[in-house]
Short mmCIF file of C-alpha atoms in Angstrom, two decimals:
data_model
loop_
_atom_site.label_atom_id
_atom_site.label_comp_id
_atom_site.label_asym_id
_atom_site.label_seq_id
_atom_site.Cartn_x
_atom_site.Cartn_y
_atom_site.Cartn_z
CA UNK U 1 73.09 17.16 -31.87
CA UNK U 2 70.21 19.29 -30.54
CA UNK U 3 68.45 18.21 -27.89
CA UNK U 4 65.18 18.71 -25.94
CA UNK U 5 65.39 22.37 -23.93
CA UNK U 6 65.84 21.47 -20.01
CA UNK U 7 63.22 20.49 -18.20
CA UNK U 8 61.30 19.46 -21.11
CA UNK U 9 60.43 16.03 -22.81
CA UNK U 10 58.92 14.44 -25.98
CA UNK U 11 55.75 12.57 -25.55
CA UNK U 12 57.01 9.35 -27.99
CA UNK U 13 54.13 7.99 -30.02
CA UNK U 14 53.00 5.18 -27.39
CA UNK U 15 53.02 7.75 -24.72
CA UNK U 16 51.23 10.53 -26.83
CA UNK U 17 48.61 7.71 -27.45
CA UNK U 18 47.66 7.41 -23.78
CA UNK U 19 47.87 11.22 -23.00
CA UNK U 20 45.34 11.43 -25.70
CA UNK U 21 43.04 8.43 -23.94
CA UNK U 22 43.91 10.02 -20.76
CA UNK U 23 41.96 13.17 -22.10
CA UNK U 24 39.30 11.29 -23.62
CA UNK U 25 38.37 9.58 -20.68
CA UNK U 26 38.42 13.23 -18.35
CA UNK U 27 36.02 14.55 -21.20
CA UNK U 28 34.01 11.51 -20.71
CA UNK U 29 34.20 11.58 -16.81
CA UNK U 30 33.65 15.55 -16.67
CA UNK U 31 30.67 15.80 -19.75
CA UNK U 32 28.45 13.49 -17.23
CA UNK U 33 28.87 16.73 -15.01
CA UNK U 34 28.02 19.25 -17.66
CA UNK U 35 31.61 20.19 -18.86
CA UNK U 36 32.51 20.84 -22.28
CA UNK U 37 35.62 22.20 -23.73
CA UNK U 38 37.09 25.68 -23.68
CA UNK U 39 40.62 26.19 -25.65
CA UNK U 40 42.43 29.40 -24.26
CA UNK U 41 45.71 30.68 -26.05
CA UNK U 42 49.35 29.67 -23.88
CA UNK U 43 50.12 32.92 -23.97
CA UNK U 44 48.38 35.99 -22.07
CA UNK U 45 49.22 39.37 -20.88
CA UNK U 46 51.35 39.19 -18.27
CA UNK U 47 49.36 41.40 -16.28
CA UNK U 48 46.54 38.58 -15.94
CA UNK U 49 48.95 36.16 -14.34
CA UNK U 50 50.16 38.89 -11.90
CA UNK U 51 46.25 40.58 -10.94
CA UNK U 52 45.20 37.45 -11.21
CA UNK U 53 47.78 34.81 -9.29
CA UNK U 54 49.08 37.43 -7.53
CA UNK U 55 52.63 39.04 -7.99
CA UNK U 56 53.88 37.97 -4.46
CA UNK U 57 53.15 34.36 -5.52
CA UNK U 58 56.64 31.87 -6.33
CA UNK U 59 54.25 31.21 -9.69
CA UNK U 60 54.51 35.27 -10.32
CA UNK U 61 58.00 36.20 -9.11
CA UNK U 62 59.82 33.48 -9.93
CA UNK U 63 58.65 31.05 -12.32
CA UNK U 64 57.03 32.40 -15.22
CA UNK U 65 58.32 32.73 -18.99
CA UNK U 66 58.34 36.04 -20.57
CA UNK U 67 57.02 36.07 -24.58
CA UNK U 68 58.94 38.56 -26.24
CA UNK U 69 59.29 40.05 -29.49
CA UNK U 70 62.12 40.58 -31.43
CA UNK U 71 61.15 44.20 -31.87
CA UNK U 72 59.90 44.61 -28.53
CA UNK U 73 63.77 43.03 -27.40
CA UNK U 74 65.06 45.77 -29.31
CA UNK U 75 63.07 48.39 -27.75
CA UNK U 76 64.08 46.92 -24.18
CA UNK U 77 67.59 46.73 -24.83
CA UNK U 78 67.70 50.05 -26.14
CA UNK U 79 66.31 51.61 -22.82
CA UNK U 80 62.32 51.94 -24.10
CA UNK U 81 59.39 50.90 -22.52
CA UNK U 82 56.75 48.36 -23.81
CA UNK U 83 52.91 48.83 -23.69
CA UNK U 84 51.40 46.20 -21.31
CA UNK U 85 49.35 45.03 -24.45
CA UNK U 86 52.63 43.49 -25.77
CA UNK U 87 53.98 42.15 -21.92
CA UNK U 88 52.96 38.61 -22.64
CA UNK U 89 53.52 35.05 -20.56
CA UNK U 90 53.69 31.67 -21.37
CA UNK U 91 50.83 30.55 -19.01
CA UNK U 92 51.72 28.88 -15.76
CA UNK U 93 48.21 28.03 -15.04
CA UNK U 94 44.93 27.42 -17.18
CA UNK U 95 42.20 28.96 -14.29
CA UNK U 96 43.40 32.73 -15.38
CA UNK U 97 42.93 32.39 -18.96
CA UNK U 98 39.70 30.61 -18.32
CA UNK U 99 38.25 33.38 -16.16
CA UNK U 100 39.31 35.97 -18.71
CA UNK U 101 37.75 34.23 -21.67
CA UNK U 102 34.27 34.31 -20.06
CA UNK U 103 34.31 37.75 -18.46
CA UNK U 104 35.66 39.10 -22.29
CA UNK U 105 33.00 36.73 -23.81
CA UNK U 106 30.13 37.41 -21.36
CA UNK U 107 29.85 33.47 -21.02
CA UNK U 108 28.18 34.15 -17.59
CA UNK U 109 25.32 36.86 -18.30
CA UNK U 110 23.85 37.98 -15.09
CA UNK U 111 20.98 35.22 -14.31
CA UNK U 112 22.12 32.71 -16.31
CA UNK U 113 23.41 29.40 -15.39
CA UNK U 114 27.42 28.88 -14.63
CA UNK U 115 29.72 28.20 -17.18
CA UNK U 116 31.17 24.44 -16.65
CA UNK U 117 34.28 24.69 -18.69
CA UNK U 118 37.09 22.02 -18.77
CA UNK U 119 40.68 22.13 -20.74
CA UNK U 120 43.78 20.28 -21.65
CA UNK U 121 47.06 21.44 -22.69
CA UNK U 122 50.48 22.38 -21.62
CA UNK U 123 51.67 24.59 -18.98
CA UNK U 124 54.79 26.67 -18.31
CA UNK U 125 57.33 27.43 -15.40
CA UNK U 126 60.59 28.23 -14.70
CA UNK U 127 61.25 25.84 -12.29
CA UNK U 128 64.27 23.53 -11.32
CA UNK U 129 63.66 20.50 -13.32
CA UNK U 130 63.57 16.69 -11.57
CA UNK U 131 61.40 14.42 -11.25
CA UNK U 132 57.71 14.87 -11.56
CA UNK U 133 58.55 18.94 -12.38
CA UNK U 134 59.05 19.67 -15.75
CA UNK U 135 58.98 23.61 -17.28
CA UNK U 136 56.99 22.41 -20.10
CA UNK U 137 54.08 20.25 -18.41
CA UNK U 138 50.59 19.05 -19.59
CA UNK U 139 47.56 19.45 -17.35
CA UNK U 140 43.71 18.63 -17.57
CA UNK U 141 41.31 21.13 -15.61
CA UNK U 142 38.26 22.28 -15.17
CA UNK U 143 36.07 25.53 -13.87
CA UNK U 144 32.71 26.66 -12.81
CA UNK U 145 32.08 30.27 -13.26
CA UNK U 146 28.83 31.31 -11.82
CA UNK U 147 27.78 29.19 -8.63
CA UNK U 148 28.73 29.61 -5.16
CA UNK U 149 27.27 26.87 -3.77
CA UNK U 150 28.62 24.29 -1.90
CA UNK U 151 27.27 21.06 -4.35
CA UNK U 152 29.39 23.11 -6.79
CA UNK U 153 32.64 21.99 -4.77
CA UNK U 154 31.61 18.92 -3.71
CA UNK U 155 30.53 17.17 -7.18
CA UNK U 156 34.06 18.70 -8.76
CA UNK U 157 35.81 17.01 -6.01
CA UNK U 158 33.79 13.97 -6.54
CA UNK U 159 34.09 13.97 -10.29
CA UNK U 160 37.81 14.39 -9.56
CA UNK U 161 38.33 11.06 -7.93
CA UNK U 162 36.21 9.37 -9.88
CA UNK U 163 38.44 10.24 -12.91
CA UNK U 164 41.55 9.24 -10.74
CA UNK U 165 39.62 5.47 -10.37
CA UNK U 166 38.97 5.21 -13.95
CA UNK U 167 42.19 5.89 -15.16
CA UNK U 168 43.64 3.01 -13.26
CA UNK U 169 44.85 4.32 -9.37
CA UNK U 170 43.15 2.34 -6.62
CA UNK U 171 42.16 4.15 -3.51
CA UNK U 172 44.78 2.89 -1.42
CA UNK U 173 47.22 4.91 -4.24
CA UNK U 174 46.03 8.37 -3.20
CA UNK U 175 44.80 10.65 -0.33
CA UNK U 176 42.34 13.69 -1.00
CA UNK U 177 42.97 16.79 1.74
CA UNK U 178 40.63 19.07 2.22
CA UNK U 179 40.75 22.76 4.26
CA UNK U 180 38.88 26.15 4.17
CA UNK U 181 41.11 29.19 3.42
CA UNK U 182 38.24 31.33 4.45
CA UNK U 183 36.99 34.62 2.65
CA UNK U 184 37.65 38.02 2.87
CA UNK U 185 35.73 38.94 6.16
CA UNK U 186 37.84 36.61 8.03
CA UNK U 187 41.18 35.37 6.33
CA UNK U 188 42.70 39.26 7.27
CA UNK U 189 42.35 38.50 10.82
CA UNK U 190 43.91 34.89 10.30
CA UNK U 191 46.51 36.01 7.89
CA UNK U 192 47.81 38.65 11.01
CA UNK U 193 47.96 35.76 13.75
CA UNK U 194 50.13 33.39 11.69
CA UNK U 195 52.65 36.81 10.29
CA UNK U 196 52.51 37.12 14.60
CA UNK U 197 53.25 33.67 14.66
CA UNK U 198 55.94 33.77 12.37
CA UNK U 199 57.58 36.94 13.92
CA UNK U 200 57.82 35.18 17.14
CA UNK U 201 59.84 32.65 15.58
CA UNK U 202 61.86 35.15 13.02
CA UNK U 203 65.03 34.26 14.49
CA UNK U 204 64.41 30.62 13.01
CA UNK U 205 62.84 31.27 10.05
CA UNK U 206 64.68 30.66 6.30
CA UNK U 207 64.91 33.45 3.98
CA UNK U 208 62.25 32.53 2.13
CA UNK U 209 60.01 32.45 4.91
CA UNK U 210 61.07 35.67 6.45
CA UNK U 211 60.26 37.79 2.64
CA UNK U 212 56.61 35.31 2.67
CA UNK U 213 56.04 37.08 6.54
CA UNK U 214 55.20 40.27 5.20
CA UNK U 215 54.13 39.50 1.46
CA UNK U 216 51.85 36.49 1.99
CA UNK U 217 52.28 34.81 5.18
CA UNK U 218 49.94 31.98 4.69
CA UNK U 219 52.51 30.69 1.88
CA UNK U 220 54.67 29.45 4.97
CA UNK U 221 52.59 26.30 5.19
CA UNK U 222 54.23 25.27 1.93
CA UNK U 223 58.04 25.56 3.20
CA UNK U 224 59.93 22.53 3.26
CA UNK U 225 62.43 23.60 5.09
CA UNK U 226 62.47 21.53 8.08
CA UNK U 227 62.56 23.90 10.84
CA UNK U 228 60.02 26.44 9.11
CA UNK U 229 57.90 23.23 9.20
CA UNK U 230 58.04 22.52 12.86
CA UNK U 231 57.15 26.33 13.14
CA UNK U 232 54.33 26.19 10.93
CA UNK U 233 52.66 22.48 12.74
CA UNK U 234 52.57 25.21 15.81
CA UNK U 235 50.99 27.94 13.94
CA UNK U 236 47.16 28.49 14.72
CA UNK U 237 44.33 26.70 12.16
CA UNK U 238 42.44 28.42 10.05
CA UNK U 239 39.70 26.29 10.74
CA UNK U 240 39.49 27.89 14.20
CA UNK U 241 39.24 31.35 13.20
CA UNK U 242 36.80 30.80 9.99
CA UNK U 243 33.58 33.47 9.86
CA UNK U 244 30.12 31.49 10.42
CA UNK U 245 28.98 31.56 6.54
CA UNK U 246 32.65 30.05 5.92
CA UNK U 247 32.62 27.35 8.59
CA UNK U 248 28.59 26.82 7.22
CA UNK U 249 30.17 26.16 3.47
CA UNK U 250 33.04 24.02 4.97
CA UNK U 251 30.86 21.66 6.88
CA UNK U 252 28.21 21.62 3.82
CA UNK U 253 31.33 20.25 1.56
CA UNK U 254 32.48 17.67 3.84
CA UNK U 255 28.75 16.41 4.42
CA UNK U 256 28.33 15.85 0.73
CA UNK U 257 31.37 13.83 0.37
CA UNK U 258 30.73 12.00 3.81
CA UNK U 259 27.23 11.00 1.59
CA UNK U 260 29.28 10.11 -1.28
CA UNK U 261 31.21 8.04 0.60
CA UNK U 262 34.64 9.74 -0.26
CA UNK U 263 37.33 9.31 1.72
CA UNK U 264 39.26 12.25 2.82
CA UNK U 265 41.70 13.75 5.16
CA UNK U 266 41.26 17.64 6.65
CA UNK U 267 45.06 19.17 6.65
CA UNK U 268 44.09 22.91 8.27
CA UNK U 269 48.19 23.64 6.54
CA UNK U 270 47.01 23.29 3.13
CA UNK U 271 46.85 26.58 1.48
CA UNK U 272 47.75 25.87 -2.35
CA UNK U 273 50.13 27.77 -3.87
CA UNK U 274 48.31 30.60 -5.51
CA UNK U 275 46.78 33.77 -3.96
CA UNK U 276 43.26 33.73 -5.52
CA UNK U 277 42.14 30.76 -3.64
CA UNK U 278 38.81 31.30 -1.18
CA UNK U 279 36.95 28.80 1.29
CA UNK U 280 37.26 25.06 -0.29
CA UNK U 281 41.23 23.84 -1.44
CA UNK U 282 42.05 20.31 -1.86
CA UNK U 283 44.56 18.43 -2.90
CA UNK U 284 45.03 14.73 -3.94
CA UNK U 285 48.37 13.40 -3.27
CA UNK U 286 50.52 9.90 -4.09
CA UNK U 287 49.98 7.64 -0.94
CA UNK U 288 53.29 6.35 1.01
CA UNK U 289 55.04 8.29 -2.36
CA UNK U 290 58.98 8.38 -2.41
CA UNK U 291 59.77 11.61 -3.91
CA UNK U 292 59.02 15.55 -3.28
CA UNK U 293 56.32 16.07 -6.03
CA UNK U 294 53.51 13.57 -4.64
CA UNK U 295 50.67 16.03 -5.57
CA UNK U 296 48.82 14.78 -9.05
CA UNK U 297 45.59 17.09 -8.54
CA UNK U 298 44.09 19.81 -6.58
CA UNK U 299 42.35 23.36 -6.63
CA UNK U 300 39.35 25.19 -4.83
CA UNK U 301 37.06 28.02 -4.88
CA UNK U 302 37.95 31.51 -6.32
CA UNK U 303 35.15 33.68 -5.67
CA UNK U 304 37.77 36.56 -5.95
CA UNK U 305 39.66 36.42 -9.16
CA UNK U 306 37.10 37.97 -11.28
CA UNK U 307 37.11 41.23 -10.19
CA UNK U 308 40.83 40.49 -9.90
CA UNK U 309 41.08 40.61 -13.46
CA UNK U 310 39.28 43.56 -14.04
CA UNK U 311 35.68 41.82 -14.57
CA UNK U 312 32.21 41.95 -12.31
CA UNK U 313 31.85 39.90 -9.40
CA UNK U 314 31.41 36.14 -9.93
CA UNK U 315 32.64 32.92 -7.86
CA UNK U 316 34.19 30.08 -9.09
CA UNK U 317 35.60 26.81 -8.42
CA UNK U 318 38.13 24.72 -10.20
CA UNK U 319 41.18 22.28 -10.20
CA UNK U 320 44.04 21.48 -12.55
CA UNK U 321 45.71 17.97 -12.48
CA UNK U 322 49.36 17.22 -13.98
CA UNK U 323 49.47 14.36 -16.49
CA UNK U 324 52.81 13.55 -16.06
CA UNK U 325 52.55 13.37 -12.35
CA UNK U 326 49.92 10.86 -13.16
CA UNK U 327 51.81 8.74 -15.66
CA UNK U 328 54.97 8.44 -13.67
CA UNK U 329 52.62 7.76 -10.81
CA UNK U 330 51.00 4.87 -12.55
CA UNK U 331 54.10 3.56 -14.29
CA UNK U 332 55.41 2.60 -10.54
CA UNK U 333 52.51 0.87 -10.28
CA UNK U 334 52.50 -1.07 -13.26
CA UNK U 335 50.82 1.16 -15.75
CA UNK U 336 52.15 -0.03 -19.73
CA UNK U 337 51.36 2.82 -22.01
CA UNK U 338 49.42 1.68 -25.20
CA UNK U 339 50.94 0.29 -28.42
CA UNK U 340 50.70 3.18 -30.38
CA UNK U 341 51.28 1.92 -33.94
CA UNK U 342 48.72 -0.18 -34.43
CA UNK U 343 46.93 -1.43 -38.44
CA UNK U 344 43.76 -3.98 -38.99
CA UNK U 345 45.34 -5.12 -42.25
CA UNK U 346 48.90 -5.61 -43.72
CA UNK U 347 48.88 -6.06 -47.61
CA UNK U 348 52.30 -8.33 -48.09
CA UNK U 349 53.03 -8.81 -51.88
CA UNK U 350 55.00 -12.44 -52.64
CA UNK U 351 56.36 -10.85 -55.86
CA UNK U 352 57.21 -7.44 -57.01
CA UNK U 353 55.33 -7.02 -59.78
CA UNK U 354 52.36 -7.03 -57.22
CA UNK U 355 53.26 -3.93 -55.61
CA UNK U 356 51.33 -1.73 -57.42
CA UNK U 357 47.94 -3.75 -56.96
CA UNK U 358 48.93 -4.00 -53.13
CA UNK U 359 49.21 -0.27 -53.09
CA UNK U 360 45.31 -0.07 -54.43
CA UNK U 361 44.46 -2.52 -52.56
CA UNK U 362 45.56 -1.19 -49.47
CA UNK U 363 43.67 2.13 -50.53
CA UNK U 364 40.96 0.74 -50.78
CA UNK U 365 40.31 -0.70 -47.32
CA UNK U 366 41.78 2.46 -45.64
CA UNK U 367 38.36 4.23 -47.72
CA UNK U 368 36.13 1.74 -45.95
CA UNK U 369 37.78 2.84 -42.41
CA UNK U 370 40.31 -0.02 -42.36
CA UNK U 371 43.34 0.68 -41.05
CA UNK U 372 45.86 -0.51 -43.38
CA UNK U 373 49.90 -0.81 -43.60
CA UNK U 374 52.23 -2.26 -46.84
CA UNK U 375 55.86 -2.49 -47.43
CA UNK U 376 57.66 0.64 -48.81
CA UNK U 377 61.32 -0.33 -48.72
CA UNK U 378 61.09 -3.92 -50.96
CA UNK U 379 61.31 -6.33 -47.85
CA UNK U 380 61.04 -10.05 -48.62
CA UNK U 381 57.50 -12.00 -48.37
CA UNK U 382 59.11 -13.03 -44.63
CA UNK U 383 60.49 -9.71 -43.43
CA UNK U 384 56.91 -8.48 -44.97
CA UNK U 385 55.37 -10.81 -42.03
CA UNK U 386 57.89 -9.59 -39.64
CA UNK U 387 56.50 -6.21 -39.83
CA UNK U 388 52.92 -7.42 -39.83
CA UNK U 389 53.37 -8.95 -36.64
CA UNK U 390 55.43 -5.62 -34.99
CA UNK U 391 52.33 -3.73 -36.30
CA UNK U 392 50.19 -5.98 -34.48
CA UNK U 393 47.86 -6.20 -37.72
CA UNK U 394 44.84 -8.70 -37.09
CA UNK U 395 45.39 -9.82 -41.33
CA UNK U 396 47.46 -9.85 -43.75
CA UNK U 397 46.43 -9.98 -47.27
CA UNK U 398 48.87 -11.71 -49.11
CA UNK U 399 49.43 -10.71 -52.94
CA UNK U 400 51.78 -13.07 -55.31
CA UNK U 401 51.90 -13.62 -59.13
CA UNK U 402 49.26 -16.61 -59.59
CA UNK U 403 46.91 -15.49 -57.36
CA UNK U 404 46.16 -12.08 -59.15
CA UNK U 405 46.45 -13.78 -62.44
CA UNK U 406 43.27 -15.74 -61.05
CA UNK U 407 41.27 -12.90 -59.90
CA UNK U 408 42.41 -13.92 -56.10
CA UNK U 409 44.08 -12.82 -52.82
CA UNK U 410 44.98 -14.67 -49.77
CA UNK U 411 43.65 -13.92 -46.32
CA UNK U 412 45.18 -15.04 -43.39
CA UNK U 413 44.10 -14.31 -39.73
CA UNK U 414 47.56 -13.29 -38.22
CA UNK U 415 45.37 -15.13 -34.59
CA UNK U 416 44.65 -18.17 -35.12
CA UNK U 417 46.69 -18.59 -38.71
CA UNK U 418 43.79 -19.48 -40.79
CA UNK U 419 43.58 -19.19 -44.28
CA UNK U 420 41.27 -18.25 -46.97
CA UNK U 421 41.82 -17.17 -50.76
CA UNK U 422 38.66 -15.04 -52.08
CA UNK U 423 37.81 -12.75 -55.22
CA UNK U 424 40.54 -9.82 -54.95
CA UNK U 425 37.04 -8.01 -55.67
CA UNK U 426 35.68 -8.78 -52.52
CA UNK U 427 38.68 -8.74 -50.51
CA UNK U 428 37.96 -5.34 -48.85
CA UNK U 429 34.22 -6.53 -47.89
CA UNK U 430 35.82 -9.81 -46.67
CA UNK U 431 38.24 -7.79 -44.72
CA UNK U 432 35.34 -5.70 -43.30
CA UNK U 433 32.80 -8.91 -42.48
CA UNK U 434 36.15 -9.98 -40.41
CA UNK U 435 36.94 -6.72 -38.73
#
C-alpha cells in the first residue's frame, strides 16, 4: 500500500469543497479592493527564491525542494555543473513569483497604477511535519506592486480581517500584531545594536542563534528557545530607533486602522520570517491557541525585492494566509466542512426494464442545469431511496412499468414527501418550476 508522501495530505471531496468556497469568498472579499487573479508556475529558478527571500533565510537554507531533472541528476552525479536556467524550486512562497511575473511582464509601466494581484495554490517546504505544518500546504495571498503609500497597507490589512470574519472566526478567535521593520536608512543601525545585543549574551545563546548573529540577527526574535527568548524580550525595539519618514508611515498605518476600528496589538519582536520585508509586518495569530503554529495570516511591505530580483525599483505590499491553519483552526471551533456530494434530482427506476428511459431522463435534466444522480449497480426501488437520501437529492423521480406505459413519472419531494405523477414529457420542466 502506497501512501501519502510525509507531511502531506489529501483534501477528501467534502474538504476540497470548502477549500474551493474558502477561495471564492477571498476573491469576493479581495475584488471589492481591486484584486484579480494572477496564476504563477510552483516551480521557479532557484535563484529567485535565494535573491529574492534571501539565502541566509531558514525558508532558503533549509527548507526548500530542489526540481531536478533526470538528465540534469545525471550530470550532477557525474561531477558536472548545471546552468542556473535549469536550478529550479518548488516554491516556498507565492510573493517571489508574483514580483517576477510583473517585472518580466511590465504589469507596472512607469506612471501607471499598481498592480493588485491575488493567488491561491499550494506551497512547498521541507519542514518537520505536525500539526498545522505540512510540506505540501495551500495558501491564499495577495500583492500590490506599485504604491508606497500607507492606505496601501492599511486597506490590505483591513481587507485581511474582514475575510477572516466572513469565513466564520469571531474576533475574540484571533489577534492582529503589527510592527515597523524600518527601511534601509535605518534598519543597518538597528540590525548592529541587537547582533551587540546578542554578543553580550553569546555565552547563552543556542546554536541557531549564534550562526543568525552574524547572518541575520533580527531572525533571533523568532527563536523559541526559551532562554534566546528571555534574551531577545531585553533586546532594544525597533520602534525606538526607526528614521522619521519610517516612524511617519508607521503612525499613518495605525491611524487608519484606529479609524477603521480594528483592533490590534504592536509586538516591536515581530520580524516575519523572510528577509525582503520593509516598514509595515503583521501577523494574525489563533487567540489563547494550544499548539506551536498559531499564525493563520500575515505579511508586510517589500519595497526592496524588486530590484532584488533583478528588476527596477518598485514597492510593494502583500500577505499570504495558510488554509489549513485556518481549517484546523475553525474545526476546534466547530467549523463542519460542506457535504460535498450533493444532486437536485435522483431518477429511481421500480423495474428494470426502465433503466434505459431513467438514463435519458436523467440526461435530460442535467442539460437544463439540474443536477442529477441514478443507480448504476441494479439496487432495489428501496436501496434506490437509500442513496437518494445519502445524496441529499431534493426529488426523486420515480420510473416503474405502468407509469411509462401511460406516458407518466412520479415526483416526490424527498422534504415534505409529497407526491405528484405528471407527463414524463414535462417532467424535466416540472423538475425545473420546483428547483
Amino acid at each position: 500500500m502506497i501512501n501519502a508522501p510525509e507531511g502531506t495530505r489529501d483534501l477528501l471531496p467534502d474538504e476540497a469543497a470548502f477549500w474551493k468556497e474558502f477561495q471564492r469568498i477571498a476573491a469576493d472579499e479581495f475584488g471589492k479592493y481591486g484584486y484579480v487573479a494572477i496564476d504563477t508556475p510552483i516551480i521557479e529558478q532557484t535563484e529567485l527564491f535565494v535573491r529574492g527571500i534571501g539565502e541566509a533565510t531558514d525558508v532558503v537554507s533549509k527548507e526548500m525542494f530542489t526540481a531536478i531533472s533526470g538528465e540534469n541528476l545525471k550530470t550532477l552525479l557525474g561531477g558536472g555543473h548545471i546552468k542556473g536556467k535549469s536550478r529550479l524550486s518548488l516554491r516556498p512562497e507565492g510573493t517571489a513569483g508574483v514580483v517576477r511575473a510583473v517585472l518580466q511582464h511590465d504589469l507596472v509601466p512607469q506612471g501607471a497604477a499598481p498592480a493588485k494581484l491575488m493567488y491561491a495554490g499550494p506551497m512547498f517546504r521541507a519542514e518537520r511535519p505536525q500539526k498545522g505544518r505540512q510540506r505540501q500546504f495551500n495558501q491564499v495571498g495577495v500583492e500590490c506592486l506599485g504604491a508606497d503609500d500607507p492606505t496601501i497597507d492599511a486597506e490590505g490589512i483591513i481587507m485581511l480581517m474582514r475575510f477572516f470574519e466572513r469565513v466564520g472566526f469571531a474576533a475574540s478567535d484571533i489577534t492582529l500584531l503589527v510592527n515597523s521593520m524600518g527601511c534601509d536608512q535605518c534598519r543597518p543601525a538597528y540590525r548592529e545594536l541587537v547582533r551587540e545585543h546578542l554578543q553580550a549574551h553569546a555565552d547563552d545563546l543556542c546554536e541557531t542563534c549564534l550562526s543568525r548573529m552574524e547572518l541575520n540577527p533580527l531572525r533571533s526574535f523568532d527563536c523559541k528557545n526559551p532562554d534566546c527568548a528571555a534574551i531577545m524580550e531585553t533586546a532594544p525595539r525597533i520602534t525606538d530607533h526607526l528614521c522619521d519618514e519610517c516612524r511617519d508611515h508607521y503612525s499613518r498605518v495605525r491611524r487608519l486602522l484606529d479609524g477603521a476600528e480594528i483592533a490590534y496589538r504592536e509586538d516591536s519582536r515581530l520580524v516575519r520570517g523572510l528577509d525582503y520585508y520593509t516598514r509595515t509586518v503583521f501577523e494574525v495569530q489563533i487567540a489563547d491557541n494550544d499548539h506551536a503554529q498559531n499564525a493563520i495570516g500575515g505579511g508586510g511591505r517589500y519595497d526592496r525585492l524588486a530590484e532584488e530580483v533583478g528588476g527596477r525599483a518598485m514597492p510593494g505590499f502583500g500577505f499570504a494566509l495558510g488554509y489549513e491553519r485556518c481549517a484546523i483552526a475553525l474545526a476546534e471551533r466547530g467549523l463542519m466542512f460542506p457535504t460535498a456530494r450533493r444532486c437536485d434530482v435522483f431518477v429511481a427506476c421500480a423495474t428494470d426494464d426502465a433503466r434505459d428511459a431513467a438514463f435519458e431522463l436523467a440526461q435530460l435534466c442535467r442539460d437544463q442545469a439540474i443536477s442529477t444522480e441514478l443507480d448504476h449497480q441494479g439496487r432495489s426501488l428501496k436501496s434506490q431511496f437509500k442513496l437518494a437520501d445519502k445524496l441529499n437529492a431534493r426529488f426523486v423521480v420515480i420510473l416503474g412499468s405502468d407509469e411509462l406505459s401511460q406516458g407518466l413519472v412520479k415526483i416526490r419531494n424527498m422534504v415534505n414527501h409529497d407526491e405528484q405523477l405528471v407527463d414524463v414529457q414535462l417532467a424535466v420542466a416540472t423538475l425545473g418550476s420546483l428547483m
